[in-house]
Coordinates of C-alpha atoms in Angstrom, one line a residue:
M36 CA -93.4 -28.3 24.4
G37 CA -94.4 -24.6 23.9
L38 CA -92.5 -21.8 25.5
H39 CA -94.8 -21.6 28.5
E40 CA -94.4 -25.3 29.2
K41 CA -90.6 -25.1 28.8
T42 CA -90.4 -22.1 31.1
K43 CA -92.4 -24.0 33.7
S44 CA -90.1 -27.0 33.2
F45 CA -87.1 -24.8 33.6
F46 CA -88.1 -23.6 37.0
N47 CA -88.8 -27.1 38.1
N48 CA -85.6 -28.5 36.7
R49 CA -83.3 -30.2 39.2
W50 CA -80.2 -28.7 37.5
L51 CA -81.6 -25.2 38.1
V52 CA -82.0 -26.2 41.8
F53 CA -78.4 -27.5 41.9
V54 CA -77.0 -24.3 40.3
A55 CA -79.0 -22.2 42.8
S56 CA -77.6 -24.4 45.6
M57 CA -74.1 -23.6 44.3
W58 CA -74.8 -19.9 44.6
V59 CA -76.1 -20.5 48.1
Q60 CA -72.9 -22.3 48.9
S61 CA -70.8 -19.4 47.5
C62 CA -72.1 -17.5 50.5
S63 CA -71.8 -20.3 53.1
G64 CA -68.1 -20.2 53.9
L65 CA -68.0 -16.8 55.7
G66 CA -66.1 -18.3 58.6
Y67 CA -63.0 -18.3 56.4
L68 CA -63.2 -14.5 56.2
F69 CA -62.5 -14.3 59.9
G70 CA -58.8 -13.7 59.1
S71 CA -59.8 -10.5 57.3
I72 CA -62.3 -9.2 59.8
S73 CA -60.5 -10.0 63.0
P74 CA -57.8 -7.3 62.5
V75 CA -60.6 -4.8 62.0
I76 CA -62.3 -5.8 65.2
K77 CA -59.0 -5.9 67.1
K78 CA -58.1 -2.4 66.0
S79 CA -61.6 -0.9 66.5
M80 CA -62.3 -2.4 69.9
G81 CA -58.7 -2.4 71.3
Y82 CA -58.7 -6.1 72.0
N83 CA -55.6 -8.2 72.7
Q84 CA -54.9 -11.4 70.9
R85 CA -56.5 -13.6 73.5
Q86 CA -59.8 -11.7 73.2
I87 CA -59.7 -12.0 69.4
A88 CA -59.0 -15.8 69.8
M89 CA -62.2 -16.1 71.9
L90 CA -64.1 -14.5 69.1
G91 CA -62.5 -17.0 66.7
V92 CA -63.6 -19.9 69.0
A93 CA -67.1 -18.6 69.1
K94 CA -67.1 -18.5 65.3
D95 CA -65.8 -22.1 65.1
I96 CA -68.4 -23.4 67.5
G97 CA -71.2 -21.6 65.5
D98 CA -69.8 -23.1 62.3
A99 CA -69.8 -26.6 63.7
I100 CA -73.2 -27.0 65.4
G101 CA -75.7 -28.0 62.8
F102 CA -78.1 -30.3 64.6
I103 CA -81.0 -27.9 64.4
P104 CA -81.0 -27.2 60.7
G105 CA -80.5 -31.0 60.1
S106 CA -83.6 -31.8 62.1
L107 CA -85.6 -28.9 60.7
C108 CA -85.1 -30.1 57.1
E109 CA -87.2 -33.2 57.9
I110 CA -90.3 -31.1 58.9
A111 CA -90.1 -27.8 57.1
P112 CA -89.5 -26.6 53.5
I113 CA -85.9 -25.8 52.5
W114 CA -86.7 -22.1 52.1
V115 CA -87.6 -21.9 55.7
V116 CA -84.2 -23.3 56.7
L117 CA -82.4 -20.9 54.4
F118 CA -84.5 -17.9 55.7
I119 CA -83.6 -18.7 59.3
G120 CA -79.9 -18.8 58.3
V121 CA -80.3 -15.4 56.5
V122 CA -81.8 -13.9 59.6
Q123 CA -79.0 -15.2 61.9
N124 CA -76.3 -14.1 59.5
F125 CA -77.7 -10.6 59.0
V126 CA -78.5 -10.0 62.7
G127 CA -75.2 -11.5 64.0
Y128 CA -72.7 -9.8 61.7
G129 CA -74.9 -6.7 61.4
L130 CA -74.5 -6.1 65.2
V131 CA -70.8 -6.7 64.9
W132 CA -70.5 -4.1 62.1
L133 CA -72.6 -1.6 64.1
T134 CA -70.4 -2.1 67.1
T135 CA -67.0 -1.8 65.3
T136 CA -68.2 1.4 63.6
H137 CA -69.3 2.7 67.0
T138 CA -72.8 3.3 65.7
L139 CA -73.9 1.3 68.8
P140 CA -72.4 1.6 72.3
E141 CA -69.5 -0.7 72.9
L142 CA -70.7 -4.1 73.6
P143 CA -69.0 -6.5 76.1
L144 CA -66.8 -9.2 74.7
W145 CA -69.2 -12.0 75.5
V146 CA -72.0 -10.2 73.6
L147 CA -69.8 -10.0 70.5
C148 CA -68.9 -13.7 70.9
V149 CA -72.7 -14.4 70.9
C150 CA -73.1 -12.2 67.8
I151 CA -70.3 -14.0 66.0
F152 CA -71.7 -17.4 67.0
V153 CA -75.2 -16.5 65.8
G154 CA -73.9 -15.0 62.5
T155 CA -71.6 -17.9 61.7
N156 CA -74.2 -20.5 62.7
G157 CA -76.3 -19.2 59.8
E158 CA -73.8 -21.0 57.6
T159 CA -75.0 -24.4 58.9
Y160 CA -78.5 -23.6 57.6
F161 CA -77.1 -22.6 54.2
N162 CA -75.0 -25.8 54.0
T163 CA -77.8 -28.1 55.2
G164 CA -80.4 -26.7 52.9
A165 CA -78.2 -26.8 49.8
L166 CA -76.8 -30.3 50.5
V167 CA -80.2 -31.9 51.4
S168 CA -81.9 -30.6 48.3
G169 CA -78.9 -31.6 46.1
V170 CA -78.8 -35.2 47.5
Q171 CA -82.6 -35.6 47.2
N172 CA -82.6 -34.4 43.6
F173 CA -79.5 -36.4 42.6
P174 CA -79.7 -39.6 44.7
K175 CA -77.4 -41.5 42.2
N176 CA -74.8 -38.7 42.1
R177 CA -74.3 -37.9 45.7
G178 CA -70.5 -37.9 45.5
P179 CA -70.2 -35.2 42.7
V180 CA -73.0 -33.2 44.2
V181 CA -71.6 -33.0 47.7
G182 CA -68.1 -32.4 46.4
I183 CA -69.0 -29.5 44.1
L184 CA -71.3 -27.9 46.7
K185 CA -68.6 -28.1 49.5
G186 CA -66.1 -26.9 47.0
F187 CA -68.1 -23.7 46.4
A188 CA -68.3 -23.2 50.2
G189 CA -64.6 -23.4 50.3
L190 CA -64.3 -20.8 47.5
S191 CA -66.8 -18.4 49.1
G192 CA -64.2 -16.5 51.1
A193 CA -62.2 -15.7 48.0
I194 CA -65.3 -14.8 46.0
L195 CA -66.6 -12.3 48.6
T196 CA -63.2 -10.8 49.1
Q197 CA -62.8 -10.1 45.4
V198 CA -66.3 -8.6 45.3
Y199 CA -65.3 -6.4 48.2
T200 CA -62.5 -4.8 46.2
I201 CA -64.8 -3.3 43.6
F202 CA -66.8 -1.2 46.0
N203 CA -63.7 0.8 47.2
F204 CA -65.2 1.3 50.7
P205 CA -63.7 4.2 52.7
D206 CA -63.0 2.1 55.8
Q207 CA -61.9 -1.5 56.5
S208 CA -64.9 -2.3 58.7
S209 CA -67.0 -2.4 55.5
I210 CA -65.8 -6.0 55.0
I211 CA -68.0 -6.9 58.0
F212 CA -70.9 -5.0 56.4
L213 CA -70.4 -7.1 53.2
V214 CA -70.4 -10.3 55.2
A215 CA -73.8 -9.3 56.8
V216 CA -75.5 -8.0 53.6
G217 CA -74.0 -9.9 50.7
P218 CA -75.3 -13.4 51.6
T219 CA -78.6 -11.9 52.6
I220 CA -79.2 -10.5 49.1
V221 CA -78.0 -13.6 47.2
I222 CA -79.9 -16.2 49.3
L223 CA -83.2 -14.3 49.5
S224 CA -83.0 -14.1 45.7
V225 CA -82.7 -17.9 45.2
M226 CA -84.1 -19.5 48.3
F227 CA -87.4 -20.5 46.7
M228 CA -85.5 -22.3 43.9
V229 CA -83.6 -24.6 46.4
R230 CA -86.0 -27.4 47.0
P231 CA -86.5 -31.1 46.2
V232 CA -88.2 -31.4 42.8
G233 CA -87.9 -35.1 42.3
G234 CA -86.0 -36.2 39.2
H235 CA -84.7 -39.3 37.5
R236 CA -83.7 -41.6 40.2
Q237 CA -81.6 -43.7 37.9
G238 CA -80.0 -40.6 36.3
R239 CA -79.9 -39.4 32.7
E240 CA -77.3 -39.9 30.0
S241 CA -76.6 -36.2 30.0
D242 CA -75.6 -36.2 33.7
D243 CA -72.0 -37.2 33.2
T244 CA -71.5 -34.5 30.6
S245 CA -73.1 -31.9 32.9
F246 CA -70.9 -32.9 35.9
V247 CA -67.8 -32.7 33.7
F248 CA -68.8 -29.2 32.7
L249 CA -69.3 -28.2 36.3
Y250 CA -66.0 -29.6 37.4
S251 CA -64.3 -27.7 34.6
V252 CA -66.0 -24.5 35.6
C253 CA -64.9 -25.0 39.2
L254 CA -61.2 -25.6 38.3
I255 CA -61.2 -22.6 35.9
L256 CA -62.8 -20.5 38.7
A257 CA -60.1 -21.5 41.1
A258 CA -57.3 -20.9 38.6
Y259 CA -58.8 -17.5 37.7
L260 CA -59.0 -16.4 41.3
L261 CA -55.5 -17.5 42.0
G262 CA -54.3 -15.6 38.9
V263 CA -56.1 -12.5 40.0
L264 CA -54.6 -12.7 43.5
I265 CA -51.0 -13.1 42.1
L266 CA -51.6 -10.2 39.8
Q267 CA -52.9 -8.0 42.6
D268 CA -49.9 -9.0 44.7
L269 CA -47.3 -8.2 42.0
I270 CA -48.6 -4.9 40.7
V271 CA -50.9 -2.1 41.8
L272 CA -54.1 -2.3 39.7
N273 CA -56.4 0.7 39.1
Q274 CA -60.1 0.5 40.0
I275 CA -61.3 -0.1 36.4
T276 CA -59.0 -3.2 36.1
V277 CA -60.2 -4.5 39.5
T278 CA -63.8 -4.1 38.5
L279 CA -63.3 -5.9 35.2
L280 CA -61.5 -8.8 36.9
T281 CA -64.4 -9.1 39.4
V282 CA -66.9 -9.0 36.6
G283 CA -65.1 -11.9 34.9
L284 CA -65.3 -13.8 38.3
L285 CA -69.0 -13.2 38.5
I286 CA -69.5 -14.5 35.0
L287 CA -67.7 -17.7 35.9
V288 CA -69.9 -18.1 39.0
L289 CA -73.1 -17.6 36.9
L290 CA -71.9 -19.8 34.0
P291 CA -73.4 -23.1 35.3
I292 CA -76.8 -21.7 34.6
A293 CA -76.1 -22.7 31.0
I294 CA -76.7 -26.4 32.0
P295 CA -80.5 -26.1 32.8
V296 CA -81.0 -23.6 30.0
F297 CA -79.5 -26.0 27.4
L298 CA -81.2 -29.1 28.8
V299 CA -84.7 -27.5 28.8
F300 CA -84.6 -25.1 25.8
F301 CA -82.1 -26.7 23.4
S302 CA -82.2 -30.4 23.8
E303 CA -84.7 -33.2 23.2
N304 CA -85.6 -35.9 25.7
L305 CA -83.9 -39.0 24.5
P306 CA -85.8 -42.3 24.6
E307 CA -82.8 -44.2 25.9
E308 CA -82.5 -42.1 29.0
R309 CA -83.1 -44.0 32.2
L310 CA -86.3 -42.5 33.6
L311 CA -87.9 -42.4 37.1
L312 CA -89.5 -45.7 38.2
N313 CA -93.2 -45.5 38.3
E314 CA -95.3 -46.3 41.3
D315 CA -96.5 -49.7 40.0
E316 CA -92.9 -50.9 39.6
K317 CA -92.1 -49.8 43.1
K318 CA -95.0 -51.7 44.6
D319 CA -94.1 -55.1 43.0
G320 CA -90.9 -55.4 45.0
N321 CA -88.4 -53.6 42.8
E322 CA -88.0 -50.8 45.3
M323 CA -86.2 -53.3 47.6
I324 CA -84.0 -54.3 44.7
M325 CA -83.1 -50.7 43.8
S326 CA -82.4 -49.9 47.4
E327 CA -80.1 -52.9 47.5
M328 CA -78.5 -51.8 44.3
E329 CA -77.9 -48.3 45.7
D330 CA -75.9 -50.0 48.5
E331 CA -73.6 -51.7 46.0
K332 CA -70.1 -50.3 46.3
T333 CA -69.1 -50.6 42.6
S334 CA -69.0 -47.3 40.7
E335 CA -70.1 -49.1 37.5
V336 CA -73.7 -49.8 38.6
D337 CA -75.1 -46.5 37.2
L338 CA -73.2 -47.1 33.9
L339 CA -74.7 -50.5 33.1
S340 CA -76.8 -51.1 30.0
A341 CA -80.5 -52.0 30.5
Y342 CA -79.7 -55.7 29.8
E343 CA -76.8 -55.8 32.3
R344 CA -78.9 -54.0 34.9
Q345 CA -81.6 -56.6 34.6
K346 CA -79.0 -59.3 35.2
R347 CA -77.8 -57.5 38.2
I348 CA -81.4 -57.2 39.5
S349 CA -81.9 -61.0 39.0
H350 CA -78.7 -61.7 40.9
L351 CA -79.8 -59.4 43.8
Q352 CA -83.1 -61.1 43.9
A353 CA -81.4 -64.4 44.5
R354 CA -79.3 -62.9 47.2
L355 CA -82.3 -61.4 48.9
V356 CA -84.0 -64.9 48.9
Q357 CA -80.9 -66.4 50.5
A358 CA -80.8 -63.5 53.0
V359 CA -84.4 -64.3 54.1
A360 CA -83.6 -67.9 54.4
D361 CA -80.8 -67.4 56.9
G362 CA -81.9 -64.1 58.4
A363 CA -82.8 -65.6 61.8
V364 CA -79.3 -67.0 62.2
R365 CA -77.7 -63.7 61.3
V366 CA -79.8 -61.8 63.8
K367 CA -78.8 -64.2 66.5
R368 CA -75.1 -63.6 65.7
R369 CA -75.4 -59.9 65.9
K370 CA -76.8 -59.4 69.4
K371 CA -73.7 -57.6 70.4
G372 CA -74.5 -54.8 67.9
P373 CA -73.4 -53.8 64.4
R374 CA -70.0 -54.5 63.0
R375 CA -67.9 -52.0 61.2
G376 CA -69.3 -51.3 57.7
E377 CA -72.9 -51.7 59.0
D378 CA -75.3 -49.0 60.3
F379 CA -74.4 -47.6 63.7
T380 CA -76.3 -45.1 65.9
L381 CA -74.3 -42.2 67.3
M382 CA -74.2 -43.8 70.8
Q383 CA -73.0 -47.1 69.3
A384 CA -70.3 -45.3 67.4
L385 CA -69.1 -43.2 70.4
V386 CA -68.0 -46.4 72.2
K387 CA -65.9 -47.7 69.3
A388 CA -62.2 -47.1 69.3
D389 CA -62.1 -46.3 65.5
F390 CA -64.5 -43.5 65.9
L391 CA -62.7 -42.0 68.9
L392 CA -59.3 -42.3 67.1
M393 CA -60.8 -40.5 64.1
F394 CA -62.2 -37.8 66.4
F395 CA -59.0 -37.1 68.2
S396 CA -57.0 -37.2 65.0
L397 CA -59.3 -34.5 63.7
V398 CA -59.0 -32.5 66.9
L399 CA -55.2 -32.4 66.5
A400 CA -54.9 -31.9 62.7
S401 CA -58.0 -30.1 61.7
G402 CA -57.9 -28.1 64.9
S403 CA -54.3 -27.0 64.0
G404 CA -55.4 -26.0 60.5
L405 CA -58.3 -24.0 61.8
T406 CA -56.0 -22.2 64.2
I407 CA -53.8 -21.1 61.3
I408 CA -56.9 -20.0 59.3
D409 CA -58.2 -18.0 62.3
N410 CA -54.9 -16.3 63.0
L411 CA -53.8 -15.7 59.4
G412 CA -54.6 -12.0 59.5
Q413 CA -52.4 -11.5 62.6
M414 CA -49.7 -13.7 61.1
C415 CA -49.6 -11.5 58.0
Q416 CA -49.5 -8.3 60.0
S417 CA -46.7 -9.6 62.2
L418 CA -44.6 -10.1 59.0
G419 CA -45.4 -6.7 57.7
Y420 CA -48.0 -7.5 55.1
E421 CA -50.5 -4.7 55.0
N422 CA -53.2 -6.6 53.0
P423 CA -54.1 -9.9 54.6
H424 CA -57.1 -10.3 52.3
I425 CA -54.8 -11.8 49.6
F426 CA -53.7 -14.6 51.9
V427 CA -57.2 -15.2 53.2
S428 CA -58.4 -15.6 49.6
M429 CA -55.4 -17.9 48.8
I430 CA -56.2 -20.2 51.6
S431 CA -59.8 -20.3 50.5
I432 CA -58.9 -21.3 47.0
W433 CA -56.6 -24.1 48.1
N434 CA -59.2 -25.2 50.6
F435 CA -61.5 -25.8 47.6
L436 CA -58.9 -27.7 45.7
G437 CA -58.1 -29.8 48.8
R438 CA -61.8 -30.8 49.1
V439 CA -62.0 -31.8 45.4
G440 CA -58.6 -33.5 45.4
G441 CA -59.0 -35.2 48.7
G442 CA -62.2 -36.8 47.6
Y443 CA -60.9 -37.8 44.2
F444 CA -57.6 -39.3 45.4
S445 CA -59.0 -41.1 48.4
E446 CA -61.6 -42.6 46.1
I447 CA -58.8 -44.0 43.9
I448 CA -57.1 -45.5 47.0
V449 CA -60.2 -47.4 48.1
R450 CA -61.6 -48.3 44.6
K451 CA -58.4 -49.3 42.9
Y452 CA -56.3 -50.7 45.7
A453 CA -58.9 -51.4 48.5
Y454 CA -56.6 -49.7 51.0
P455 CA -58.3 -48.0 54.0
R456 CA -59.4 -44.4 53.2
P457 CA -57.8 -43.0 56.4
I458 CA -54.4 -43.6 54.8
A459 CA -55.1 -40.5 52.7
M460 CA -55.8 -38.6 55.9
G461 CA -52.4 -39.7 57.3
V462 CA -50.6 -38.5 54.2
V463 CA -52.4 -35.1 54.4
Q464 CA -51.4 -34.7 58.0
V465 CA -47.8 -35.5 57.2
V466 CA -47.7 -32.7 54.7
M467 CA -49.4 -30.3 57.1
A468 CA -46.9 -31.1 59.8
G469 CA -44.0 -30.4 57.3
S470 CA -45.5 -27.0 56.3
L471 CA -46.0 -25.9 59.9
F472 CA -42.4 -26.9 60.8
Y473 CA -41.2 -24.9 57.8
Y474 CA -42.8 -21.8 59.2
A475 CA -41.5 -22.6 62.7
I476 CA -37.9 -22.5 61.6
G477 CA -38.4 -19.1 59.9
A478 CA -37.8 -20.3 56.4
P479 CA -38.2 -17.8 53.5
S480 CA -41.6 -17.2 52.0
A481 CA -43.1 -19.4 54.8
I482 CA -46.4 -17.5 54.9
Y483 CA -47.0 -18.4 51.2
I484 CA -46.2 -22.1 51.9
V485 CA -48.5 -22.2 54.9
S486 CA -51.4 -20.5 53.2
V487 CA -51.3 -23.0 50.3
V488 CA -50.6 -26.2 52.2
I489 CA -52.9 -25.5 55.2
G490 CA -55.7 -24.6 52.9
L491 CA -55.1 -27.7 50.8
C492 CA -54.8 -30.1 53.8
Y493 CA -57.6 -28.6 55.9
G494 CA -60.0 -28.8 52.9
A495 CA -58.9 -32.4 52.2
H496 CA -60.0 -33.4 55.8
W497 CA -63.5 -32.3 55.0
A498 CA -63.6 -34.6 51.9
I499 CA -61.9 -37.6 53.5
F500 CA -63.4 -38.0 57.0
P501 CA -67.1 -37.9 56.0
S502 CA -66.6 -40.7 53.5
T503 CA -64.6 -42.7 56.0
A504 CA -67.4 -42.3 58.7
S505 CA -70.1 -43.4 56.2
E506 CA -68.0 -46.5 55.2
L507 CA -67.2 -47.6 58.8
F508 CA -70.4 -46.7 60.6
G509 CA -73.1 -46.6 57.8
L510 CA -75.5 -44.1 56.5
K511 CA -78.5 -44.5 58.8
S512 CA -77.2 -42.0 61.3
F513 CA -74.7 -40.3 59.1
G514 CA -76.0 -36.8 59.9
A515 CA -75.4 -37.2 63.6
L516 CA -72.1 -38.9 63.1
Y517 CA -71.0 -36.1 60.7
N518 CA -72.0 -33.3 63.1
C519 CA -70.3 -35.0 66.0
L520 CA -67.0 -35.3 64.1
A521 CA -67.4 -31.7 62.9
L522 CA -67.1 -30.6 66.5
A523 CA -63.4 -31.8 66.4
S524 CA -62.2 -28.6 64.6
P525 CA -63.6 -26.1 67.1
T526 CA -62.5 -28.3 70.0
G527 CA -59.0 -28.2 68.8
S528 CA -59.2 -24.5 67.9
L529 CA -60.5 -23.7 71.4
I530 CA -57.3 -25.1 72.9
F531 CA -54.7 -24.3 70.2
S532 CA -55.9 -20.8 69.2
G533 CA -57.7 -19.7 72.4
V534 CA -54.9 -20.7 74.8
I535 CA -51.6 -21.6 73.0
A536 CA -51.4 -19.2 70.0
S537 CA -52.9 -16.2 71.7
G538 CA -50.9 -16.7 74.9
I539 CA -47.6 -17.0 73.0
Y540 CA -48.5 -14.0 70.8
D541 CA -49.3 -11.7 73.8
Y542 CA -46.2 -12.9 75.7
E543 CA -44.0 -12.1 72.7
A544 CA -45.7 -8.7 72.2
K545 CA -45.2 -7.7 75.9
K546 CA -41.6 -8.9 75.6
Q547 CA -41.0 -6.6 72.7
M548 CA -42.5 -3.7 74.6
T549 CA -40.1 -4.4 77.5
I550 CA -37.1 -4.4 75.1
N551 CA -38.3 -1.1 73.7
H552 CA -38.6 0.3 77.3
R553 CA -42.4 0.6 77.2
I554 CA -44.8 -0.2 80.0
F555 CA -47.9 -2.2 79.1
Q556 CA -51.2 -0.5 80.0
D557 CA -54.4 -2.3 80.7
N558 CA -56.7 -2.6 77.7
E559 CA -53.8 -1.6 75.4
E560 CA -53.7 -3.3 72.0
L561 CA -50.8 -5.7 71.9
T562 CA -49.0 -6.0 68.6
C563 CA -46.2 -8.5 67.9
Y564 CA -43.7 -8.2 65.0
G565 CA -41.6 -10.9 63.4
T566 CA -41.8 -14.6 62.8
I567 CA -41.3 -15.2 66.5
C568 CA -45.0 -14.3 67.1
Y569 CA -46.2 -17.6 65.6
S570 CA -43.1 -19.7 65.1
I571 CA -43.3 -21.4 68.5
T572 CA -47.0 -22.0 67.9
C573 CA -46.4 -23.6 64.5
G574 CA -43.7 -25.8 66.0
I575 CA -46.2 -27.1 68.6
L576 CA -48.9 -27.6 66.0
S577 CA -46.5 -29.5 63.8
A578 CA -45.8 -31.9 66.7
L579 CA -49.5 -32.3 67.2
C580 CA -50.0 -33.2 63.6
V581 CA -47.4 -35.9 63.9
I582 CA -49.4 -37.4 66.7
A583 CA -52.5 -37.1 64.5
V584 CA -50.7 -39.1 61.8
A585 CA -50.1 -41.9 64.4
L586 CA -53.8 -42.0 65.3
S587 CA -54.8 -42.1 61.6
M588 CA -52.4 -44.9 60.8
T589 CA -53.8 -46.8 63.8
V590 CA -57.2 -46.6 62.2
V591 CA -55.7 -47.8 58.9
Y592 CA -54.2 -50.8 60.6
R593 CA -57.5 -51.6 62.4
T594 CA -59.7 -51.3 59.3
K595 CA -57.6 -53.1 56.6
G596 CA -59.9 -56.1 56.8
V597 CA -63.1 -53.9 56.6
Y598 CA -61.9 -52.1 53.5
A599 CA -60.7 -55.3 51.9
Q600 CA -64.2 -56.7 52.3
L601 CA -65.9 -53.5 51.1
Y602 CA -63.8 -52.9 48.0
G603 CA -61.7 -56.0 47.4
N604 CA -64.0 -57.3 44.7
S605 CA -64.0 -53.9 42.9
R606 CA -60.3 -53.6 42.2
T607 CA -59.3 -53.2 38.6

């Protein structure tokens, strides 16, 4: 091909779309920055901790409700979905910034809650647009695609925080300005690239190498960010050094663009690559076979040689003939509805004990993790740390590693041992309970332990429970099932942060004022100091995580037979 044809091919390359989606996702985890912006809002508006907690709950609800963008993706181009998200993010957080800088008259608390909700809800449009285009362009690599994209969403808080340091803004409220403007600039720049472009349904031989390269970049990026945070915590860096470190970070974020550049401009199309099936092949019945193969649970299907794939197709043809022969009998047996492992609708899943057990386990554990994330800024201030951004970034990095690690290790559990995937969730919740108890007893360096462990465990939940839901209740209504389970986190945060954590914080702050012979005035900002501000809360959350473990292990017990049937034949 000539340069013109290669350039055209480059802009229609699915790897370019995937890289652009990664950049979109690097702006779609703004909710994790709430720990940085909440102290700014509290100080500027004179709010108490209960009022800040209400803003946090509005943020969590906005981050969880994604039904509209999910439906919109079916009828509108992806760029429309992304543009709506940009408008919501810019308007919502823009109004918050104008209010905290007193450019606008002081808005009531409920109005700020609406602004936070609208701004954070823009993330759901970013997430949905990026994930839908990624899965449609890589139908045979959905696991790696979703894992990497969700990982970048987890890293976004740390990336934006580091970018914030190079501007040397004169006031702290500028972090809210960056949240409003930064994603707007990035996503408007790439939103027309993020779209389904087709691709090779059976994959290409170069895909495995490309995914390995991306995983390496992600891990290097996480290690780099962690190293920068430790360096900034240990020594005072001048502005030039901070700028150079941030430039290095941006280079790592941009580095994946090397994949489509290399594939288009520096490689040849190999004849042995497995290409897209043509329309004639689809019409003769192979579409049904390939759909059946896509439902196969063994990870080796995409790695088979052409000869072995043909043998597998022949085997599946025989199975389909047999299925037609006894289809009527099977339909009669299933009048009571689907069984676990088959396709459920949302209403069918809502009356199943396993679904409800998973939901309430997430309410207790994921809700506890989100409570810590939302209150991390106040926790740091209560312990005398002047810069909570470091801990917010740290929890963002470990959130990313939790998503990658949770998906990887839970996959080993089901593939190699055919154990139920929820056992991984139970292990994660045990670790979470231990870290919260460690903070509750006032142990040394507890804030560091909590930042690492909560980030790791909260992220792991988001890798484990979507896979579990798809295995137990099918893929037909996966979007509705996923969004329903995603409501568990804000539901828990509404209670744990909005009532328990804020109530205890304000009580301890008033108690300290009384000891210091001060009288609390209405609308006065309450500030609590010491580990006591959150130690009782962490003790309660630790106990709730133990209950979540019991619920998860109940799901494990109930689904052992299901997972043995799904994965028993794939054990090595």
